[in-house]
Every structure is written in structure tokens, then in C-alpha cells.
PDB file of C-alpha atoms in Angstrom:
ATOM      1  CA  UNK A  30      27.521  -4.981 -21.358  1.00  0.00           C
ATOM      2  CA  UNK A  31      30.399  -3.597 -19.605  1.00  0.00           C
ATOM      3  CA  UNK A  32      33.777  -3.487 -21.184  1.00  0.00           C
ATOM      4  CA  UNK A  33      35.643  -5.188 -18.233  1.00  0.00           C
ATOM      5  CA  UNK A  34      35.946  -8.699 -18.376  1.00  0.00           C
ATOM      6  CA  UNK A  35      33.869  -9.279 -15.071  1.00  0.00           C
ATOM      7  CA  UNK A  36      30.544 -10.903 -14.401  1.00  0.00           C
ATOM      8  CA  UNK A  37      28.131  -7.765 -14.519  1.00  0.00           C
ATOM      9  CA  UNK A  38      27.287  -8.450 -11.092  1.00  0.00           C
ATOM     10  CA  UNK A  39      30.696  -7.857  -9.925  1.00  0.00           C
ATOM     11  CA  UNK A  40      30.502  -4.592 -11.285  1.00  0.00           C
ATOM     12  CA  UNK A  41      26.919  -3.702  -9.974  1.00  0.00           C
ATOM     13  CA  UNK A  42      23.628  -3.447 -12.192  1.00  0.00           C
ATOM     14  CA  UNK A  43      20.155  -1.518 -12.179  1.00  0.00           C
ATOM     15  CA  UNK A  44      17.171  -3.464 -13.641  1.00  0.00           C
ATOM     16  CA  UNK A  45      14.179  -2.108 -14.684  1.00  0.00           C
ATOM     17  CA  UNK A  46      10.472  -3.013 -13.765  1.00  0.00           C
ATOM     18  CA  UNK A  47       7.852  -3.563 -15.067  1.00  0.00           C
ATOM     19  CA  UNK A  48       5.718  -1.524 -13.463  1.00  0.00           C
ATOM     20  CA  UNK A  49       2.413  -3.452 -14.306  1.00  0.00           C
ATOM     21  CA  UNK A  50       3.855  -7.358 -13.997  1.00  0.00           C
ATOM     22  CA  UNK A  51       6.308  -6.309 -11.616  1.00  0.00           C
ATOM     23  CA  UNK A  52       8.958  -8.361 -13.899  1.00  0.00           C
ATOM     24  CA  UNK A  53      12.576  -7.653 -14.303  1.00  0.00           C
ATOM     25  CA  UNK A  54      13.513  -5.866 -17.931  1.00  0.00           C
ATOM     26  CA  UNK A  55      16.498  -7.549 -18.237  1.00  0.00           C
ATOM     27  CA  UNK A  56      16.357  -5.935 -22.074  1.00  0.00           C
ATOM     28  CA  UNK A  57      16.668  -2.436 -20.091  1.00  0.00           C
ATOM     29  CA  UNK A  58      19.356  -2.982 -17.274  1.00  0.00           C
ATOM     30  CA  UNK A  59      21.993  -0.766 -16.877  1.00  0.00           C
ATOM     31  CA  UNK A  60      25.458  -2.419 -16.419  1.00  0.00           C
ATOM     32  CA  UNK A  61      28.127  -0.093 -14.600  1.00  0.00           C
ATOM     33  CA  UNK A  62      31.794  -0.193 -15.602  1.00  0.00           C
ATOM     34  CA  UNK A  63      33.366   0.823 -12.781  1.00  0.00           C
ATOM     35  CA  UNK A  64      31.930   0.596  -9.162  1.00  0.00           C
ATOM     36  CA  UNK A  65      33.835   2.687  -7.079  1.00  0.00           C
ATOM     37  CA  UNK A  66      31.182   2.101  -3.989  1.00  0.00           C
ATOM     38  CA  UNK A  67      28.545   0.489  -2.378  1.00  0.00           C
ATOM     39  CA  UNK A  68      26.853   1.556   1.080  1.00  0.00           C
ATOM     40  CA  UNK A  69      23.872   0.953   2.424  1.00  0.00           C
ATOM     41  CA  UNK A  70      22.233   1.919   5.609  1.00  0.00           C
ATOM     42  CA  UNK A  71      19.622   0.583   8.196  1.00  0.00           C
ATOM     43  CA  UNK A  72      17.761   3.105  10.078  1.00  0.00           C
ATOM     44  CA  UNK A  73      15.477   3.810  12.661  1.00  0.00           C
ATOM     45  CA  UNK A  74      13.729   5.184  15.461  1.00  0.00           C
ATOM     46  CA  UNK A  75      13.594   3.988  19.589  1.00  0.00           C
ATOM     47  CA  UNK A  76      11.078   5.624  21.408  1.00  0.00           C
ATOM     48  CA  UNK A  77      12.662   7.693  24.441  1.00  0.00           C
ATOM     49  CA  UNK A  78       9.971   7.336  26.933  1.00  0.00           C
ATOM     50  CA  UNK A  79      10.053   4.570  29.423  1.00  0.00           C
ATOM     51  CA  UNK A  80       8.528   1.247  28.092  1.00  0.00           C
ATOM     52  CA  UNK A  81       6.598  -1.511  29.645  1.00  0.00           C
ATOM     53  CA  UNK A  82       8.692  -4.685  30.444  1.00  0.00           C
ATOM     54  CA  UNK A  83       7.652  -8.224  29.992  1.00  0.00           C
ATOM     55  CA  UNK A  84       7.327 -10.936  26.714  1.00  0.00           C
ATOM     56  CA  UNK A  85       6.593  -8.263  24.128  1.00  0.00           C
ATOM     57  CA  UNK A  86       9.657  -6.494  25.159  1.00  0.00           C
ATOM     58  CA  UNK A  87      11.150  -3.078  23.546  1.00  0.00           C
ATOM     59  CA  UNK A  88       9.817  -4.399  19.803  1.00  0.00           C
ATOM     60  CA  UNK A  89       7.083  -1.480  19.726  1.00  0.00           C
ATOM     61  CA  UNK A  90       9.398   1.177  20.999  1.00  0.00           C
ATOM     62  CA  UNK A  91      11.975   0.404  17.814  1.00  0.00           C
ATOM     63  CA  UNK A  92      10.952   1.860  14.655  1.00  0.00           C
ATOM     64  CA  UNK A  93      12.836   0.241  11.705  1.00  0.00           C
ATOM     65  CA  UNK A  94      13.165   2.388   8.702  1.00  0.00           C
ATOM     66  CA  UNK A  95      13.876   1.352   5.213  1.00  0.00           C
ATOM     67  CA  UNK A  96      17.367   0.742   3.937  1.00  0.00           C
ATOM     68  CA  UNK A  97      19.049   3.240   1.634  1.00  0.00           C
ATOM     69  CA  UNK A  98      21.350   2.423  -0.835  1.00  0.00           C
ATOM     70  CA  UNK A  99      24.069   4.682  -2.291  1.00  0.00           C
ATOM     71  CA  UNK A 100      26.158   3.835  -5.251  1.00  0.00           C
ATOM     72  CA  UNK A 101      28.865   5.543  -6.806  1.00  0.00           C
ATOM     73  CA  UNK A 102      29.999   4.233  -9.879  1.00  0.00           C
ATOM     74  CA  UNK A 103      31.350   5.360 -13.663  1.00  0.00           C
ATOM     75  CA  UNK A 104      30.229   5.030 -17.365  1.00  0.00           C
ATOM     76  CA  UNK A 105      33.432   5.079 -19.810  1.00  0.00           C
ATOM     77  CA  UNK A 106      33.386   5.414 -23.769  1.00  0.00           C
ATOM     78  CA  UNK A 107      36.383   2.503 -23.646  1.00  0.00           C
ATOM     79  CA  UNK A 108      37.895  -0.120 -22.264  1.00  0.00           C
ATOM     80  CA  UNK A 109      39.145   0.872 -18.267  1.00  0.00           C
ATOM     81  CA  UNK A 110      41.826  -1.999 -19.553  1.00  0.00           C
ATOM     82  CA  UNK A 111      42.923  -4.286 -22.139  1.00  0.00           C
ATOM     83  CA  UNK A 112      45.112  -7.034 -20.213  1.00  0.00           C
ATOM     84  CA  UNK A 113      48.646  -6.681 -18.918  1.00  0.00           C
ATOM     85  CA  UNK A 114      49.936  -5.455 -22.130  1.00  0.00           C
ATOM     86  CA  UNK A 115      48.580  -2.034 -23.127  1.00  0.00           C
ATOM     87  CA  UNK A 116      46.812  -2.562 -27.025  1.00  0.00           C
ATOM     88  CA  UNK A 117      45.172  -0.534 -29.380  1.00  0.00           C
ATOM     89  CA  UNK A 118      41.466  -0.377 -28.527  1.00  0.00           C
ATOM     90  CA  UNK A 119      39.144  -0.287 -31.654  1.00  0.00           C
ATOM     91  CA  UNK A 120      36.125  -0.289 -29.465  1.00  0.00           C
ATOM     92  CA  UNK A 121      35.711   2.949 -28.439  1.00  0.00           C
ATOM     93  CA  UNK A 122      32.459   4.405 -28.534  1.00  0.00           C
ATOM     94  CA  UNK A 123      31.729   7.952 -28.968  1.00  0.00           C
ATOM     95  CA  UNK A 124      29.457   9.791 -25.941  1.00  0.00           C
ATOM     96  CA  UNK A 125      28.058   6.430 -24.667  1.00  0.00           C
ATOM     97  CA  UNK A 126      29.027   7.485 -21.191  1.00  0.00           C
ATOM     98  CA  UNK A 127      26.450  10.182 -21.779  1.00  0.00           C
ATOM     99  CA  UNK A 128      24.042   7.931 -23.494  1.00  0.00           C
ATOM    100  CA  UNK A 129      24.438   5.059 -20.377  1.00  0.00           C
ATOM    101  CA  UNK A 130      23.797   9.071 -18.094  1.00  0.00           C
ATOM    102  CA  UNK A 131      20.913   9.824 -19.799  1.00  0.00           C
ATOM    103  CA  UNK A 132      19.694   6.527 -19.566  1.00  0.00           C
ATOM    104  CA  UNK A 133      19.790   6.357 -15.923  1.00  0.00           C
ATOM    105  CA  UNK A 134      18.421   9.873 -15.228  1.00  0.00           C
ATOM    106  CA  UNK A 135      15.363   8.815 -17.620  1.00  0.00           C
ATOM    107  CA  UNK A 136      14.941   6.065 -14.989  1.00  0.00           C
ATOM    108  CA  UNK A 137      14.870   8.601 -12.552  1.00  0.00           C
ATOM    109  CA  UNK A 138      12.375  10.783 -14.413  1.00  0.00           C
ATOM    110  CA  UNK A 139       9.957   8.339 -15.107  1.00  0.00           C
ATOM    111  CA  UNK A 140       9.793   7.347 -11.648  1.00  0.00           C
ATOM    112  CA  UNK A 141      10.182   3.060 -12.585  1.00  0.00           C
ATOM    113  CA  UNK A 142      11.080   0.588  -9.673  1.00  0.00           C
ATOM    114  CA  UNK A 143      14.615  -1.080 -10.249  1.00  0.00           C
ATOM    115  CA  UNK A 144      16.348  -4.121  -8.793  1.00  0.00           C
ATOM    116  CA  UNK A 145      19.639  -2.829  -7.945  1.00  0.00           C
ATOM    117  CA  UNK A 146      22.515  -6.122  -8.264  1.00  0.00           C
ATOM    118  CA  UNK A 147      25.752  -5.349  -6.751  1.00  0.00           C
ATOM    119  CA  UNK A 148      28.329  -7.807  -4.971  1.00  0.00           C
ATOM    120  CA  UNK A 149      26.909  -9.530  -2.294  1.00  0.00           C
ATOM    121  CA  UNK A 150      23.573  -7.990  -1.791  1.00  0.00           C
ATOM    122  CA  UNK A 151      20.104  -7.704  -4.500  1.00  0.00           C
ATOM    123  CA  UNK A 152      17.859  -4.794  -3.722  1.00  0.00           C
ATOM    124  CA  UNK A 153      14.396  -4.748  -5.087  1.00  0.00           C
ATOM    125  CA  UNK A 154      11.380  -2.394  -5.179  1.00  0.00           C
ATOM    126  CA  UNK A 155      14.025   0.337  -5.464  1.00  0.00           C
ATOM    127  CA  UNK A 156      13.349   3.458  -6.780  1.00  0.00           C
ATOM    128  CA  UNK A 157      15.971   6.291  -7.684  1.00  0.00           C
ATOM    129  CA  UNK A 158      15.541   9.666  -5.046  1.00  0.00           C
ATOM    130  CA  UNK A 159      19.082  11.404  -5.884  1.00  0.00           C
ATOM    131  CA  UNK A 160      21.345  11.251  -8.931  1.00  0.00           C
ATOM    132  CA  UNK A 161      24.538  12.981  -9.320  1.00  0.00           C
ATOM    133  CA  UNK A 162      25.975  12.830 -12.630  1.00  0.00           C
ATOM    134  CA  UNK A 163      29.510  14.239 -13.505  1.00  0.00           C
ATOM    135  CA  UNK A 164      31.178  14.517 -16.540  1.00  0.00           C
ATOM    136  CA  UNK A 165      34.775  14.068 -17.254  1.00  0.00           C
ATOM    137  CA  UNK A 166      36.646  17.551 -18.843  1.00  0.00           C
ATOM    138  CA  UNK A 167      37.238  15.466 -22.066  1.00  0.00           C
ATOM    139  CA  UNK A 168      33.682  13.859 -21.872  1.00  0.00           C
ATOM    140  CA  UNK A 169      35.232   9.961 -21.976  1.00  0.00           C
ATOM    141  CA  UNK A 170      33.573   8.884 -18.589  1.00  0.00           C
ATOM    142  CA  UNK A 171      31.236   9.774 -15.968  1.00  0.00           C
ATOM    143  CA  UNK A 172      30.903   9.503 -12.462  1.00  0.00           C
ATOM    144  CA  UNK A 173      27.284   9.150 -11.276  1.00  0.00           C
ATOM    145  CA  UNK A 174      26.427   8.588  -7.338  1.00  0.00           C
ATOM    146  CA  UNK A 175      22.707   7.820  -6.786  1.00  0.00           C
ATOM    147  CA  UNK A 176      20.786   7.161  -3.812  1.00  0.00           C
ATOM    148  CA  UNK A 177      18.063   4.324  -4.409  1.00  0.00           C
ATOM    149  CA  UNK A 178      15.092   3.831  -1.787  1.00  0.00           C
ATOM    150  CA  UNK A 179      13.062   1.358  -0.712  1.00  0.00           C
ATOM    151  CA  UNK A 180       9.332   1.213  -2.304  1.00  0.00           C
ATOM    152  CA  UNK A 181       6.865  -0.861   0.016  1.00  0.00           C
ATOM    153  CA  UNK A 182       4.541  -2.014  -2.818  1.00  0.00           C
ATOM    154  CA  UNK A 183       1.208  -3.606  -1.189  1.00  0.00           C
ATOM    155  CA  UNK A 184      -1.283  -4.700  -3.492  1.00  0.00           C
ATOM    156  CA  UNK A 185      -5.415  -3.675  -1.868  1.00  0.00           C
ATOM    157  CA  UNK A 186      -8.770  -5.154  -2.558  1.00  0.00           C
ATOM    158  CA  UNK A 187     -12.386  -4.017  -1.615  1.00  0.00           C
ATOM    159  CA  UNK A 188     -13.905  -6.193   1.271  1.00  0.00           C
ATOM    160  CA  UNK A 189     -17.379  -6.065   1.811  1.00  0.00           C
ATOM    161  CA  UNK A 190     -18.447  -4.759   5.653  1.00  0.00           C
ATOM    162  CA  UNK A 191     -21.118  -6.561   6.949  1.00  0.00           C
ATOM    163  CA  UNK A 192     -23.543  -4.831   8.341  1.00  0.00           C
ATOM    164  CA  UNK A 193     -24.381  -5.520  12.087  1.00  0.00           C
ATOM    165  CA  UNK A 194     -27.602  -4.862  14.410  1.00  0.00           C
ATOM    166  CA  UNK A 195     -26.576  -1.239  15.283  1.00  0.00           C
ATOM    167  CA  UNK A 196     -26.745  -0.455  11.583  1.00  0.00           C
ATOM    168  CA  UNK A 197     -29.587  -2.074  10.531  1.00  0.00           C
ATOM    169  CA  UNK A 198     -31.593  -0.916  13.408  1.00  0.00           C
ATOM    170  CA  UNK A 199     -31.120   2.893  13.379  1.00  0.00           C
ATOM    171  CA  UNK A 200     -31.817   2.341   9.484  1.00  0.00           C
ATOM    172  CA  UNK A 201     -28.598   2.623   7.653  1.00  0.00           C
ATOM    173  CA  UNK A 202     -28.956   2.367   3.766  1.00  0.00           C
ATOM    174  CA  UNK A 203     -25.558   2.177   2.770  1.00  0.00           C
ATOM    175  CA  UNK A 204     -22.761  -0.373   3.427  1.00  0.00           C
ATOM    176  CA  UNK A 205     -19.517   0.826   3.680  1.00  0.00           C
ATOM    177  CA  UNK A 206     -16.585  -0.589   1.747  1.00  0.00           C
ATOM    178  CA  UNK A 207     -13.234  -1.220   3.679  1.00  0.00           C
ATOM    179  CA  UNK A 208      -9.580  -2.465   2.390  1.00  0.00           C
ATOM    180  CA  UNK A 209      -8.588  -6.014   3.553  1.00  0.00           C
TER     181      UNK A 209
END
């Protein structure tokens, strides 16, 4: 958990999923400590040739793409603050900025879905495509900014074609498969 005395959602999360069940590895989820930013952005296409008027209207001619998510946010080895008056902090722990780093890039390298939770807003089906991780000089935090995509997961089953009076009558043997 972080060391700031937030809800972790406030300070933006990556879960883990699993990538059989789809479920969310709570067990596995990546809390930051500081998020310095959140931005996402809707793209798309609209067609440039003239289009046909009338009750469909321009909806074929727009292409929506989908969103992208970039995060910038830090890992620290200890407390960002203690309250309003400064005190000793015994809970400092050695290189877990680069442990919490390492962490995240494994994510990246293993190529698992996340569920991205920061204030506001829930992203599923996300999947890491650009990680920038930077190091502190003394090594007691790091700044990572990652760009998460969308992942349209579809699940596709074998339906049996039927086959029609064409087929059968120029002598077809073999019945195709299609996905439904």
C-alpha cells in the first residue's frame, strides 16, 4: 500500500488480470504514491469524401479509435509526508522504488491486461505499450510515465455452415467452418 494516507484510488492503481478468468489480481496491484498526472485521449478518423445524407447520417464516415491513457506517477522508498509536524520516519524501505519499477516493467514484459483505477475514471482491458522509468540521483524515488492501451478482447466459437443446394449439387464433400 502506499505510504500516503489516501484511499489508493486517489492516488491511482494498476491491477492485474487474469489472463485465463479474466479476474482482477487484487494480490498483484500496483499502488502509486504519487500521481503527478492523468490524461487520456479519444481519437479518431472522419472520412473526407462527401457522404450521403439522410437517417443514417455521418455515423459511417466517423471512425472512433480507442482511448489512450497516459500516467505519470512516482514510487518512493518513504513517506512523501508524515503530518504537519516533520517526524522521524522508521519506515523507510531500502530500493522498493526499484522493486515497485521492476514490478511494473515485468507487467509490461509479460504482456498481462490491467485495470488501470485512477480518480474519476476505471480503465479495463488495458495493456501497457510505453514505460518510462527514471530514477532519482540518490535512488529514493522514481518517476515512471506509461502509456496503457485499449485491448478489444472478443471471445469466438466454431458455427457450423450449412450447406445449401449450390453445394450439394456440384458435389461438395466438405463443409466449411465459419466464426459466429
Amino acid at each position: 500500500m502506499s505510504y500516503i494516507g489516501l484511499n489508493p484510488a486517489q492516488l491511482g492503481l494498476l491491477i492485474p488480470q487474469d489472463p485465463l478468468t479474466g479476474l482482477l489480481r487484487v494480490d498483484l496491484m500496483l499502488v502509486f504514491d504519487l500521481l503527478s498526472s492523468v490524461t487520456w485521449q479519444q481519437s479518431g478518423q472522419v472520412a473526407r469524401h462527401p457522404i450521403q445524407s439522410g437517417r443514417e447520417g455521418p455515423s459511417d464516415a466517423i471512425l472512433e479509435e480507442p482511448e489512450r491513457v497516459s500516467i505519470t506517477a512516482s514510487f518512493v522508498d518513504k513517506p512523501l509526508s508524515t503530518g504537519l509536524i516533520p517526524a522521524p520516519t522508521p519506515i523507510v524501505q531500502p530500493d522498493r522504488c526499484l522493486m515497485q519499477a521492476q514490478a511494473l516493467s515485468d507487467l509490461k514484459a509479460r504482456r498481462q491486461l490491467l485495470t488501470a483505477v485512477v480518480p474519476g475514471r476505471v480503465f479495463a482491458d488495458r495493456a501497457i505499450s510505453t514505460l518510462d522509468v527514471t530514477p532519482s540521483p540518490d535512488g529514493g524515488e522514481v518517476e515512471v510515465q506509461l502509456t496503457l492501451d485499449h485491448v478489444r478482447v472478443v471471445s469466438l466459437g466454431f458455427t457450423g455452415a450449412i450447406a445449401d443446394a449450390q453445394s450439394k449439387a456440384l458435389g461438395q464433400q466438405v463443409v466449411e467452418f465459419g466464426y459466429g
